[in-house]
JSON list of C-alpha atoms in Angstrom, two decimals:
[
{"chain": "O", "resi": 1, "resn": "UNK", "atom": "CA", "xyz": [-120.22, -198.51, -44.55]},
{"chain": "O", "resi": 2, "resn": "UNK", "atom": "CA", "xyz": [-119.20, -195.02, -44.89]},
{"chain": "O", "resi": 3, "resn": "UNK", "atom": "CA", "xyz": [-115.18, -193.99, -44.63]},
{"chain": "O", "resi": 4, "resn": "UNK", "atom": "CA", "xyz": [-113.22, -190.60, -45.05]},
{"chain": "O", "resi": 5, "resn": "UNK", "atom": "CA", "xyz": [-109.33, -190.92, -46.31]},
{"chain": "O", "resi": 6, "resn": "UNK", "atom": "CA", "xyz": [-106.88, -187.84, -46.24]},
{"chain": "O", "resi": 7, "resn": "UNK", "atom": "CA", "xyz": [-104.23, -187.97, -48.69]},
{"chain": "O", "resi": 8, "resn": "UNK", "atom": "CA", "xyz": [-101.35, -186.66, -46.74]},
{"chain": "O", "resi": 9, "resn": "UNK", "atom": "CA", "xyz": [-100.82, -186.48, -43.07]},
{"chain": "O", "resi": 10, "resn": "UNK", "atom": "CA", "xyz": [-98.46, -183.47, -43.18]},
{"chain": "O", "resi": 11, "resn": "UNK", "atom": "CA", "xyz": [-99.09, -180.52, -45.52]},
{"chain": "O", "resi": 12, "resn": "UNK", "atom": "CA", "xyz": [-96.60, -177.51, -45.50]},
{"chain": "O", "resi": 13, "resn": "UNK", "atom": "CA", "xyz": [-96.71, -174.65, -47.46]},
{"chain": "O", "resi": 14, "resn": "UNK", "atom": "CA", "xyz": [-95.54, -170.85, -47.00]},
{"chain": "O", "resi": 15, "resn": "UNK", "atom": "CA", "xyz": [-97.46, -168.04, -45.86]},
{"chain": "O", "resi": 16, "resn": "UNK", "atom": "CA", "xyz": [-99.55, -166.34, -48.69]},
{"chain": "O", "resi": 17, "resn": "UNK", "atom": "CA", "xyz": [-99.78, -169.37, -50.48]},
{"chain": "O", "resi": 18, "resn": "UNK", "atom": "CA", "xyz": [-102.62, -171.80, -51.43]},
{"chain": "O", "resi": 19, "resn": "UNK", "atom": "CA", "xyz": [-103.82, -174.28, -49.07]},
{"chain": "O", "resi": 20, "resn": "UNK", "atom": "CA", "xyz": [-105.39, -177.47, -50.68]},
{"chain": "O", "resi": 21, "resn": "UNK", "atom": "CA", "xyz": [-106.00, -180.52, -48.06]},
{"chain": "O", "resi": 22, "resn": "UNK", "atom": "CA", "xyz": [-107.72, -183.12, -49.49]},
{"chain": "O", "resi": 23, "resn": "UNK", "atom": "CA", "xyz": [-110.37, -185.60, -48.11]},
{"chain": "O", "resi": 24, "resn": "UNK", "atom": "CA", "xyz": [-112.36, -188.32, -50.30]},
{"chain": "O", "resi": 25, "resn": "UNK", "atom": "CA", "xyz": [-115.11, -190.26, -48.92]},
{"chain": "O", "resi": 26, "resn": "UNK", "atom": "CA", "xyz": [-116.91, -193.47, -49.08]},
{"chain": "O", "resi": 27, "resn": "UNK", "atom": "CA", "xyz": [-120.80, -193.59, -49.21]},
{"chain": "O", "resi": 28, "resn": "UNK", "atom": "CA", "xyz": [-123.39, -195.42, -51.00]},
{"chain": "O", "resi": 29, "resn": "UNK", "atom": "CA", "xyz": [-125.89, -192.92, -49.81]},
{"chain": "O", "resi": 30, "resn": "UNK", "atom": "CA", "xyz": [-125.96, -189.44, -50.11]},
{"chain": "O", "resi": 31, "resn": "UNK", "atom": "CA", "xyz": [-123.25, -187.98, -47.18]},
{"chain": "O", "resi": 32, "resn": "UNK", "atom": "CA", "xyz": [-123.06, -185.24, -44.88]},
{"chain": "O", "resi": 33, "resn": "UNK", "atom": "CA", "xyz": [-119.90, -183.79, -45.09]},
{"chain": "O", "resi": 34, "resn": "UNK", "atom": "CA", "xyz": [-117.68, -181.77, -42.49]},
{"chain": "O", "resi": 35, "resn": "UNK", "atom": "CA", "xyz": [-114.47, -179.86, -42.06]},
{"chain": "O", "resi": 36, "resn": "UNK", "atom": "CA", "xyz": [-113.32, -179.83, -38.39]},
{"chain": "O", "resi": 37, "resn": "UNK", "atom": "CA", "xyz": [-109.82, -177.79, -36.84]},
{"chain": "O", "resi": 38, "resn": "UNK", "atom": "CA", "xyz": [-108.09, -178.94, -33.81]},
{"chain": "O", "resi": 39, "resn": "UNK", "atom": "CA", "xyz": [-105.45, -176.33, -33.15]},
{"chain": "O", "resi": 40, "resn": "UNK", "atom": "CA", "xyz": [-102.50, -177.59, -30.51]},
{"chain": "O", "resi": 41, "resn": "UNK", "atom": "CA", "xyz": [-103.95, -179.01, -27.02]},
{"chain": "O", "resi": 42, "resn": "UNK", "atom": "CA", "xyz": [-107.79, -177.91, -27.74]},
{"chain": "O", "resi": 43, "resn": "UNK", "atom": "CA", "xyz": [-110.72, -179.78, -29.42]},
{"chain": "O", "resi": 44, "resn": "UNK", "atom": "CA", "xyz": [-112.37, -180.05, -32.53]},
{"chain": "O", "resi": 45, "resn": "UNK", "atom": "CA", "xyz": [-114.14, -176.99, -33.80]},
{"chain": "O", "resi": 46, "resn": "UNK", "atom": "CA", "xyz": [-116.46, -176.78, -36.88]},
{"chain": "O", "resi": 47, "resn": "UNK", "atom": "CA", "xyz": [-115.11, -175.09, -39.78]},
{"chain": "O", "resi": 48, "resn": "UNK", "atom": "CA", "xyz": [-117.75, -175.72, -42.37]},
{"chain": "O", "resi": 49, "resn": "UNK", "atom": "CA", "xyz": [-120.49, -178.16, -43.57]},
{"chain": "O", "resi": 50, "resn": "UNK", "atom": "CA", "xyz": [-122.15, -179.81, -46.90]},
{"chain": "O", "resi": 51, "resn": "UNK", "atom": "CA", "xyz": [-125.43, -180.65, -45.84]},
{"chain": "O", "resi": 52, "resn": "UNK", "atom": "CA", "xyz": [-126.90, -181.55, -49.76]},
{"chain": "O", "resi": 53, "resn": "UNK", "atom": "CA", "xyz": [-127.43, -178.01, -50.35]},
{"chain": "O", "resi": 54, "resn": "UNK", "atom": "CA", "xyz": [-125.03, -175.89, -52.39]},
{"chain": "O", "resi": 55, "resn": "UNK", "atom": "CA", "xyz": [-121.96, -177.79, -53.47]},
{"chain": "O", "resi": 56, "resn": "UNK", "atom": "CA", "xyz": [-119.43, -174.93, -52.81]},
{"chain": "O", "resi": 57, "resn": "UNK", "atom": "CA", "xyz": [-119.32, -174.51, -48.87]},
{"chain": "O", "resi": 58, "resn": "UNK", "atom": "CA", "xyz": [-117.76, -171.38, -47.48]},
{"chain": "O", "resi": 59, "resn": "UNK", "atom": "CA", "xyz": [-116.28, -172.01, -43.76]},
{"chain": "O", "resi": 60, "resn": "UNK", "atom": "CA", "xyz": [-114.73, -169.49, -41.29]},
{"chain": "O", "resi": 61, "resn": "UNK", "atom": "CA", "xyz": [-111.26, -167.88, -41.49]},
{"chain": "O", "resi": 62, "resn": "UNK", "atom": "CA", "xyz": [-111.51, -167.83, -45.61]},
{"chain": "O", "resi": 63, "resn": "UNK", "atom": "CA", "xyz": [-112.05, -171.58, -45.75]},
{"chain": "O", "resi": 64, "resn": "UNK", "atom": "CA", "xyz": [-114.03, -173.16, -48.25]},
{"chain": "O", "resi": 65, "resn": "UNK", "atom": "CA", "xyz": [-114.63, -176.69, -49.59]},
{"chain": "O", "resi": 66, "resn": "UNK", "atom": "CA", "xyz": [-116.65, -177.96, -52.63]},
{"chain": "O", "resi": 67, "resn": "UNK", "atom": "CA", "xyz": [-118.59, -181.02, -52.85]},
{"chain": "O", "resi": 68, "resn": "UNK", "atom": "CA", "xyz": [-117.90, -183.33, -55.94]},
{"chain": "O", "resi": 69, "resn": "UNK", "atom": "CA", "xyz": [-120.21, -186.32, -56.29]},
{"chain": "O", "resi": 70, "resn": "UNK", "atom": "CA", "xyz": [-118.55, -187.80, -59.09]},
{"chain": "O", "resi": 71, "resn": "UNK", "atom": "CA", "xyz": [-115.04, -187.41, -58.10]},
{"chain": "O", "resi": 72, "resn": "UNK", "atom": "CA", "xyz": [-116.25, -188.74, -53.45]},
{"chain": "O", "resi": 73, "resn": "UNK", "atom": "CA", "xyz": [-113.96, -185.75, -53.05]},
{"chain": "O", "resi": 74, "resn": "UNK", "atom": "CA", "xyz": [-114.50, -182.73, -50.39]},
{"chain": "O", "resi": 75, "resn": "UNK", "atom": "CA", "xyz": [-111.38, -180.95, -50.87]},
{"chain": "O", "resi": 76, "resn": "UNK", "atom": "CA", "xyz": [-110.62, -177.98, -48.12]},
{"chain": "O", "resi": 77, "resn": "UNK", "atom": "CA", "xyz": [-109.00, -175.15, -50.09]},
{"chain": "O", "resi": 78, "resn": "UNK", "atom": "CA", "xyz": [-107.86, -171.57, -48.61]},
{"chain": "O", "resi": 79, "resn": "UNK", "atom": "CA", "xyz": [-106.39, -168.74, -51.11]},
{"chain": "O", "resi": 80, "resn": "UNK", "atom": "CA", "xyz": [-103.60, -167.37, -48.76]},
{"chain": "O", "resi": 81, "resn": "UNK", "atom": "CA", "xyz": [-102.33, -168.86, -45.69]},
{"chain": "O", "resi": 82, "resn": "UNK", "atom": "CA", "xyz": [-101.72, -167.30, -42.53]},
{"chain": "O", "resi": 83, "resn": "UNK", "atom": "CA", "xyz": [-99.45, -168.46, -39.77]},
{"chain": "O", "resi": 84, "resn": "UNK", "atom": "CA", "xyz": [-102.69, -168.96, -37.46]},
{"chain": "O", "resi": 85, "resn": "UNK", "atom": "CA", "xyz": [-103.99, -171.73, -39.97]},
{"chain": "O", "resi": 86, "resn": "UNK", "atom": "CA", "xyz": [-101.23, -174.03, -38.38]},
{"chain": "O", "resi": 87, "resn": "UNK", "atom": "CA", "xyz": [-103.58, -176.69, -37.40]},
{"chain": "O", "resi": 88, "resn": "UNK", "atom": "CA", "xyz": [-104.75, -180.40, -37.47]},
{"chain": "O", "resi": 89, "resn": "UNK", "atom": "CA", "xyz": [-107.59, -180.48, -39.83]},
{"chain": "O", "resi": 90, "resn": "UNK", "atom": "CA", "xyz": [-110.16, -183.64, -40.26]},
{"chain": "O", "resi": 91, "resn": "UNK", "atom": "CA", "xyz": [-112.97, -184.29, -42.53]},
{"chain": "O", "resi": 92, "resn": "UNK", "atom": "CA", "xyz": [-115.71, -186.17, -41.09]},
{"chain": "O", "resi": 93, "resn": "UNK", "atom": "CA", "xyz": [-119.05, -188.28, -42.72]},
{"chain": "O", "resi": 94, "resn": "UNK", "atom": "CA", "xyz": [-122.04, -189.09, -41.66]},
{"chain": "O", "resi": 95, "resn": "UNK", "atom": "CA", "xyz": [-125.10, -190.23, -42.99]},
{"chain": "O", "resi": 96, "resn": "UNK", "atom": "CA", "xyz": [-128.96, -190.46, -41.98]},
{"chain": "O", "resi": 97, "resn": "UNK", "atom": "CA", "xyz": [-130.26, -193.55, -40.45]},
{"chain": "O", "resi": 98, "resn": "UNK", "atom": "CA", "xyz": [-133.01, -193.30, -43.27]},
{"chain": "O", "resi": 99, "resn": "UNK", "atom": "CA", "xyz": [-129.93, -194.63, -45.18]},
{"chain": "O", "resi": 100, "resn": "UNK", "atom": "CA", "xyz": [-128.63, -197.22, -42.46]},
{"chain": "O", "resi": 101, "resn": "UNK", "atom": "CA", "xyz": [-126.49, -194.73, -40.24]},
{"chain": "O", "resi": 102, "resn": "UNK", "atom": "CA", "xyz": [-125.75, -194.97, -36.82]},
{"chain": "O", "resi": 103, "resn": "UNK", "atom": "CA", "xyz": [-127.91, -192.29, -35.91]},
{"chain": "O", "resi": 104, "resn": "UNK", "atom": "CA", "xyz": [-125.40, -189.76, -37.93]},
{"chain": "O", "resi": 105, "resn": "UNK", "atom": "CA", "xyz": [-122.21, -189.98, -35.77]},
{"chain": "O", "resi": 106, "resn": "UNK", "atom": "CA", "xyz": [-119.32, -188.93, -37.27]},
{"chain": "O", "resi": 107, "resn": "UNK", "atom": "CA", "xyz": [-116.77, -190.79, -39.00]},
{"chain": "O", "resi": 108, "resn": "UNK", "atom": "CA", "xyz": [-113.39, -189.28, -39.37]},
{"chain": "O", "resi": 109, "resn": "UNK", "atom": "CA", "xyz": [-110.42, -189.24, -41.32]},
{"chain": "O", "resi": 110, "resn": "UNK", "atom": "CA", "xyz": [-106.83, -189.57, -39.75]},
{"chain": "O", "resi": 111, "resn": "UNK", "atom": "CA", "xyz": [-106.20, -185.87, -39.96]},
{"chain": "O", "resi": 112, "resn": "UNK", "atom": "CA", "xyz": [-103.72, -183.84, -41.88]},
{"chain": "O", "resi": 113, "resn": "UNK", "atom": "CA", "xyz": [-101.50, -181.29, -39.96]},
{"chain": "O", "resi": 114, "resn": "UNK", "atom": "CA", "xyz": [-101.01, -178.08, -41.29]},
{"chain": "O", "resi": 115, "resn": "UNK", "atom": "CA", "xyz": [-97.94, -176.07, -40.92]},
{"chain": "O", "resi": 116, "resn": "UNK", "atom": "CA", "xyz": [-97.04, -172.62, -42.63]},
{"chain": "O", "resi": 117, "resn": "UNK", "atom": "CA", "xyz": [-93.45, -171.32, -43.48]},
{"chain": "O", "resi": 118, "resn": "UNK", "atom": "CA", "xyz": [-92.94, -167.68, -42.80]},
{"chain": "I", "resi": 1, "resn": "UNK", "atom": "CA", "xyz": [-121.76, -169.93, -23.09]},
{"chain": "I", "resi": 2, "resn": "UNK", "atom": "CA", "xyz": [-119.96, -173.69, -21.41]},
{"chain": "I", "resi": 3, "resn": "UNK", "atom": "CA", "xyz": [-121.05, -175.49, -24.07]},
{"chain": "I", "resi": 4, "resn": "UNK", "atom": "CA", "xyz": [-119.54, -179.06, -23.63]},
{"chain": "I", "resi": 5, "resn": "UNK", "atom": "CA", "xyz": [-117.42, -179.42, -20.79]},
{"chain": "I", "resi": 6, "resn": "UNK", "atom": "CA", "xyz": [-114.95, -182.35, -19.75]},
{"chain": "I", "resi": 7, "resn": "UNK", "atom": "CA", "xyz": [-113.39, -182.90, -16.20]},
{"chain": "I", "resi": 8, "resn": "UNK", "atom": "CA", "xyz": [-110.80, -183.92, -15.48]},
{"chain": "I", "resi": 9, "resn": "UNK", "atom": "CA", "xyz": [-108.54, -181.93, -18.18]},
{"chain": "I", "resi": 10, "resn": "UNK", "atom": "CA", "xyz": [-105.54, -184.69, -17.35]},
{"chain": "I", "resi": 11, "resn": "UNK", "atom": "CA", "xyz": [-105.14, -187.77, -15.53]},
{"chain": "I", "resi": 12, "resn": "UNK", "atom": "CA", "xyz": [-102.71, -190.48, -14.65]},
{"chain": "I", "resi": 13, "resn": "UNK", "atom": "CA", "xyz": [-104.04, -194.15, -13.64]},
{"chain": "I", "resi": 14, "resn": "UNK", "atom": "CA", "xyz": [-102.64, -197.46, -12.76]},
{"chain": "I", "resi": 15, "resn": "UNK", "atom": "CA", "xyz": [-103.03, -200.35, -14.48]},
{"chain": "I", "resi": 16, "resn": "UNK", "atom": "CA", "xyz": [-106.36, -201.83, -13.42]},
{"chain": "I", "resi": 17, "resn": "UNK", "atom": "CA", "xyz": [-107.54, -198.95, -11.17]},
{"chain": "I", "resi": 18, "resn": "UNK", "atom": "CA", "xyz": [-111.09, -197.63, -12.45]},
{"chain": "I", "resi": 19, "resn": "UNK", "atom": "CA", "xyz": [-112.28, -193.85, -12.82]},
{"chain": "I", "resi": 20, "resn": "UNK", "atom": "CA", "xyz": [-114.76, -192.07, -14.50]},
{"chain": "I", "resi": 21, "resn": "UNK", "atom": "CA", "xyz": [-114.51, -189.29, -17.35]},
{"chain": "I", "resi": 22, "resn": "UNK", "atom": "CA", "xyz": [-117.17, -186.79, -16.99]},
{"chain": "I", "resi": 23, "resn": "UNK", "atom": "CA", "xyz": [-118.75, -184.60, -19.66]},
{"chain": "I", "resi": 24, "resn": "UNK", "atom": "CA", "xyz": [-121.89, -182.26, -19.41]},
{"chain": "I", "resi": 25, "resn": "UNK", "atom": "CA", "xyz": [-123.44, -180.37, -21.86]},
{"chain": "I", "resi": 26, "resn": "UNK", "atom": "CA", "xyz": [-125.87, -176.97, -21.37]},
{"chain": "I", "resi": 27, "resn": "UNK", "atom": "CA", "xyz": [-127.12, -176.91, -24.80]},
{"chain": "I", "resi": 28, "resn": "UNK", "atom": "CA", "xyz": [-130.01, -179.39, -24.08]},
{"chain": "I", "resi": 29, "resn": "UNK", "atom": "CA", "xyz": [-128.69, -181.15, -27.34]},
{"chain": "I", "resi": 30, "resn": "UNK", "atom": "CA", "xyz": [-129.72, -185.23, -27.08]},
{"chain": "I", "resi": 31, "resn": "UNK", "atom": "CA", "xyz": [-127.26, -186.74, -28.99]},
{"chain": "I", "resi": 32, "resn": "UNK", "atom": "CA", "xyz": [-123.70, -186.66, -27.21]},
{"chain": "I", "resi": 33, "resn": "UNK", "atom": "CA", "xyz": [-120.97, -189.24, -28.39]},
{"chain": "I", "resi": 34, "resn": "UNK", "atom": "CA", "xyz": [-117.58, -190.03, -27.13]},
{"chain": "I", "resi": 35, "resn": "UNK", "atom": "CA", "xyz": [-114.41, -190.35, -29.41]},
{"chain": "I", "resi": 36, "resn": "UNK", "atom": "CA", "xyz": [-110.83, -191.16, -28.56]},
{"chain": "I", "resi": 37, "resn": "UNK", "atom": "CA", "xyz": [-107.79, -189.81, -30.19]},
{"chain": "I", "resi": 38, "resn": "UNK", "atom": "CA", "xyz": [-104.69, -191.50, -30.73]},
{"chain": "I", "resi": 39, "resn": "UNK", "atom": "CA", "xyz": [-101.75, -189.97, -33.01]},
{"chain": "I", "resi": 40, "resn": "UNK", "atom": "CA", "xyz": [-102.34, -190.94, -36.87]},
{"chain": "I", "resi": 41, "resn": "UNK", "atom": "CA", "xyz": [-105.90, -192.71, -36.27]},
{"chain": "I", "resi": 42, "resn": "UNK", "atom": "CA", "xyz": [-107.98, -189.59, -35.85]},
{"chain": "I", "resi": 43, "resn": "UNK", "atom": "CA", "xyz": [-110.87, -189.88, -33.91]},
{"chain": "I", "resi": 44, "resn": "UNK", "atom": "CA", "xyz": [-112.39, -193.25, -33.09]},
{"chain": "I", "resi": 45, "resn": "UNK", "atom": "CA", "xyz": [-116.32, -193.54, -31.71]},
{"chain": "I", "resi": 46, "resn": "UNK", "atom": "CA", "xyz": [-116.28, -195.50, -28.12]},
{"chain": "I", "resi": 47, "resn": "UNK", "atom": "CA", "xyz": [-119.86, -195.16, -27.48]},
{"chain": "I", "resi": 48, "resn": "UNK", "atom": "CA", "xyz": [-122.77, -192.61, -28.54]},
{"chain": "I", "resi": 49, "resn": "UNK", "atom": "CA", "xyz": [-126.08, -192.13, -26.82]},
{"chain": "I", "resi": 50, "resn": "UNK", "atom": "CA", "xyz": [-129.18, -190.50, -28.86]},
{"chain": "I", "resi": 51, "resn": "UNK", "atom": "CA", "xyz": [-131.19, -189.56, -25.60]},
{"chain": "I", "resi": 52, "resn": "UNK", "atom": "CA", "xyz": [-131.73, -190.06, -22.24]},
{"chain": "I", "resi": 53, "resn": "UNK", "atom": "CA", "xyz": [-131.57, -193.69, -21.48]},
{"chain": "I", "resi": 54, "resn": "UNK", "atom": "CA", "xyz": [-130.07, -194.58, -24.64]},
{"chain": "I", "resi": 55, "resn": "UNK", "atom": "CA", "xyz": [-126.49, -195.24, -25.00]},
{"chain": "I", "resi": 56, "resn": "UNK", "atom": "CA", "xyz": [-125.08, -197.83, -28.12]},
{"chain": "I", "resi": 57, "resn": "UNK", "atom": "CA", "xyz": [-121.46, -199.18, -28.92]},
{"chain": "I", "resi": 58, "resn": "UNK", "atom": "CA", "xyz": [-119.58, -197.49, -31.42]},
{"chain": "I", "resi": 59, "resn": "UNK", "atom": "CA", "xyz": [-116.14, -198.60, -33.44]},
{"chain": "I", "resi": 60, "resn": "UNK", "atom": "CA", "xyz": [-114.22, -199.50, -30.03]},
{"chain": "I", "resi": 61, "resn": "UNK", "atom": "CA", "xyz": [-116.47, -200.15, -27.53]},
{"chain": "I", "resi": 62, "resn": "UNK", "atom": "CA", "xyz": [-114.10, -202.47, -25.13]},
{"chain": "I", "resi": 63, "resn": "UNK", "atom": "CA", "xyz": [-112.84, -201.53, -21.59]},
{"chain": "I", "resi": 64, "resn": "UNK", "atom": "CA", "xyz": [-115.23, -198.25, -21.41]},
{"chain": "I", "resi": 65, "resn": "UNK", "atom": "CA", "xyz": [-118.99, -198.12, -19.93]},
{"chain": "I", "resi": 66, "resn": "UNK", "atom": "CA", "xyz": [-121.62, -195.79, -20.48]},
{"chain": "I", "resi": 67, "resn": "UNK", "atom": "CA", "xyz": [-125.10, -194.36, -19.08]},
{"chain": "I", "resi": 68, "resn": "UNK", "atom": "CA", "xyz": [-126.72, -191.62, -19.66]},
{"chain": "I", "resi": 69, "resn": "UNK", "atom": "CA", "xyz": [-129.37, -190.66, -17.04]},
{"chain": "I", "resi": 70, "resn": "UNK", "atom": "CA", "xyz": [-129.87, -187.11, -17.76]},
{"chain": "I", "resi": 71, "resn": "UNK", "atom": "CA", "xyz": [-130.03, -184.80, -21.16]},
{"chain": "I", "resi": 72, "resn": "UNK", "atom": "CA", "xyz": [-127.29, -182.86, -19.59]},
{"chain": "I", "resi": 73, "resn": "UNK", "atom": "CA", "xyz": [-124.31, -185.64, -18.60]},
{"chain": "I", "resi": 74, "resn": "UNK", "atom": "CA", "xyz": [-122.57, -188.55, -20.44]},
{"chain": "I", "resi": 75, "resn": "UNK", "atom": "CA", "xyz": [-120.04, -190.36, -18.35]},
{"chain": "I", "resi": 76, "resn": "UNK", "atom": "CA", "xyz": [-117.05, -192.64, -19.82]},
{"chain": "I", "resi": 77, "resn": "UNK", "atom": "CA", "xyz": [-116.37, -195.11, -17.38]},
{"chain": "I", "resi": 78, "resn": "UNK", "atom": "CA", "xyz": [-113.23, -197.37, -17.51]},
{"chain": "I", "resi": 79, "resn": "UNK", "atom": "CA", "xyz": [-113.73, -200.69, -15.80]},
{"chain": "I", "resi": 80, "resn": "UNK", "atom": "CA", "xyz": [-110.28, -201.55, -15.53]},
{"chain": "I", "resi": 81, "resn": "UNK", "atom": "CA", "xyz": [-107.45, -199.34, -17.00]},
{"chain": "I", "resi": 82, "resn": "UNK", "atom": "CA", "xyz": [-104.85, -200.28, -19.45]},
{"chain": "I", "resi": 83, "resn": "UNK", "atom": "CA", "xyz": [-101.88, -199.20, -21.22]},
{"chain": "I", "resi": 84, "resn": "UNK", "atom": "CA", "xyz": [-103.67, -199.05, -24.63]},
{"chain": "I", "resi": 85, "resn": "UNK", "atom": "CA", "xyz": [-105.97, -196.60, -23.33]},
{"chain": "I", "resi": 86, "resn": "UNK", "atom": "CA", "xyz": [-103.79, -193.90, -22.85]},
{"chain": "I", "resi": 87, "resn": "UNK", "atom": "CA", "xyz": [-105.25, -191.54, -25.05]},
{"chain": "I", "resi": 88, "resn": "UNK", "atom": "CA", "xyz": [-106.98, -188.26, -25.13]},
{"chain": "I", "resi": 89, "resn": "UNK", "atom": "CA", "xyz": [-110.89, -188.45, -24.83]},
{"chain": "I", "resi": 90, "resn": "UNK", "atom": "CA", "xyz": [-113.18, -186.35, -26.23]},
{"chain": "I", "resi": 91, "resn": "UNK", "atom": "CA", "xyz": [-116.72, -185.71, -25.96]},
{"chain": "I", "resi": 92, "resn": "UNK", "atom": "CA", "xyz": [-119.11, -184.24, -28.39]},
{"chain": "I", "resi": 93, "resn": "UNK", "atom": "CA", "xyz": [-122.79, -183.28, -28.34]},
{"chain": "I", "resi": 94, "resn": "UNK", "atom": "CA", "xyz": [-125.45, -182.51, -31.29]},
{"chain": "I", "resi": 95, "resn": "UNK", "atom": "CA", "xyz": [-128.81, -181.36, -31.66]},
{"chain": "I", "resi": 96, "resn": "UNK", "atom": "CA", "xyz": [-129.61, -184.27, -34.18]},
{"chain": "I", "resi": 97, "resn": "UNK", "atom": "CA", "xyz": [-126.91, -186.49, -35.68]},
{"chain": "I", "resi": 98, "resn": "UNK", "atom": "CA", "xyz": [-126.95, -185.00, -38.94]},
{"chain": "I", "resi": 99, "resn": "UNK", "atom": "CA", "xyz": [-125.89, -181.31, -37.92]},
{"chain": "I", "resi": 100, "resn": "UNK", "atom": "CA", "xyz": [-122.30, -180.03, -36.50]},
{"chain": "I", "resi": 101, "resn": "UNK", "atom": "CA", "xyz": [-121.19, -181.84, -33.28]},
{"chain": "I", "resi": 102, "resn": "UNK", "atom": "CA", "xyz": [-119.45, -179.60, -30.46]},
{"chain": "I", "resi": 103, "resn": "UNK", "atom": "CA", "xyz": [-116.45, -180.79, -28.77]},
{"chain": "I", "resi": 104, "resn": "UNK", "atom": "CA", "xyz": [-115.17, -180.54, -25.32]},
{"chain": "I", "resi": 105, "resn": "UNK", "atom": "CA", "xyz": [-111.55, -179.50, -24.27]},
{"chain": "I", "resi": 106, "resn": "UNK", "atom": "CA", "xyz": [-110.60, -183.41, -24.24]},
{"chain": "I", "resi": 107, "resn": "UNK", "atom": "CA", "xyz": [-108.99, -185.52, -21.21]},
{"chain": "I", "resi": 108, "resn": "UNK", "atom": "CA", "xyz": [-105.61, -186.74, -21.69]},
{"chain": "I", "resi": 109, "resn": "UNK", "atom": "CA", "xyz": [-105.17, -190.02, -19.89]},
{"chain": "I", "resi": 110, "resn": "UNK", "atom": "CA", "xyz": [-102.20, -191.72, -19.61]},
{"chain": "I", "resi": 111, "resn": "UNK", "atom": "CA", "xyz": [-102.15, -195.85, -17.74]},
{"chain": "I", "resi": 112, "resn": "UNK", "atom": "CA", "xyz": [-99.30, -196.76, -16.63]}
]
C-alpha cells in the first residue's frame, strides 16, 4: 500500500526566505508524485507533478520539488517567500493499476500550513 | 471554463435526515473521485468511479452512496446523516488516474 507523511503540520518562516516543506512517501512500485495548494476556503489546485520523467519538477509561483528515489522523499522547496504563499500544501501518491493501484486515485498526506512573517 | 463544480457550497442537516451532494464536471474527464476533509487528516477517498456505470469504495466508504449515470455528474449521497460527517466534501475529476486531478470549490456540511 502506498502512503505520503509530512513532517510538520505548521511551517513558518519570513518573507524572502526559503521555503522547504517536506513530504516522504511509501511505494513498492514506482509513484506518481504531486504537490497540491489549498489556499483559505477554496480547493485543491495543482502545483506541480513527477510523473517518472525528470527528477527536478518545476511548479507554478517559483515552486519546485525534486524526486529522490533513494531517500522516498519529494521535498517542495521555494527560494523566497511571498506573503501570497500562505497556504495549506499536500503531497499526494498514486500509482498505476499495472502495479496494483486503485485505478491511480490519490493518496494524501495530512497537509502542512504555510504561513509567512512580514 | 466551469471545470468541476459542487452545489450546494454549505449546508446544515439533522441527524438522520438524507440529502444529496452534487458535482458535475464539463471536461468529459471519466475518472471523478470524492474526498472528505477533516482538520489534521487531509483528504480521505469516500468513493471513486472510473466511468460511467462504475463507481468503487475508497478508504471510508460508510454512510455515503454513489452512482454515476452520466460522464458529466457524480453524486454523494448520505443515507442517513451524522455528527461525524460534518466535514467539507470535495470532488475531483481526471482524465486518467495517473495525471493531475481537478477539484471543486468543496461543500461544507455540518450534522447536527
Amino acid at each position: 500500500a502506498q502512503s505520503v507523511t509530512q513532517l510538520g503540520s505548521h511551517v513558518s518562516v519570513s518573507e524572502g526566505a526559503l521555503v522547504l516543506l517536506r513530504c516522504n512517501y511509501s511505494s513498492s512500485v514506482p509513484p506518481y508524485l504531486f504537490w497540491y495548494v489549498q489556499y483559505p476556503n477554496q480547493g485543491l489546485q495543482l502545483l506541480l507533478k513527477y510523473t517518472s520523467a525528470a527528477t527536478l519538477v518545476k511548479g507554478i509561483n517559483g515552486f519546485e520539488a525534486e524526486f529522490k528515489k533513494s531517500e522516498t522523499s519529494f521535498h517542495l522547496t521555494k527560494p523566497s517567500a511571498h506573503m501570497s504563499d500562505a497556504a495549506e500544501y499536500f503531497c499526494a501518491v498514486s500509482v498505476s493499476r499495472w502495479y496494483g493501484g486503485s485505478q491511480g486515485n490519490l493518496i494524501f498526506g495530512k497537509g502542512t500550513k504555510l504561513s509567512v512573517k512580514p | 471554463n466551469a471545470g468541476v463544480t459542487q452545489t450546494p457550497k454549505f449546508q446544515v442537516l439533522k441527524t438522520g435526515q438524507s440529502m444529496t451532494l452534487q458535482c458535475a464536471q464539463d471536461m468529459n474527464h471519466e475518472y471523478m473521485s470524492w474526498y472528505r476533509q477533516d482538520p489534521g487528516m487531509g483528504l480521505r477517498l469516500i468513493h471513486y468511479s472510473v466511468g460511467a456505470g462504475i463507481t468503487d469504495q475508497g478508504e471510508v466508504p460508510n454512510g455515503y452512496n454513489v452512482s454515476r449515470s452520466t460522464t458529466e455528474d457524480f453524486p454523494l449521497r448520505l443515507l442517513s446523516a451524522a455528527p461525524s460527517q460534518t466535514s467539507v466534501y470535495f470532488c475531483a475529476s481526471s482524465l486518467s488516474g495517473y495525471v493531475e486531478a481537478f477539484f471543486g470549490q468543496g461543500t461544507r456540511l455540518t450534522v447536527v
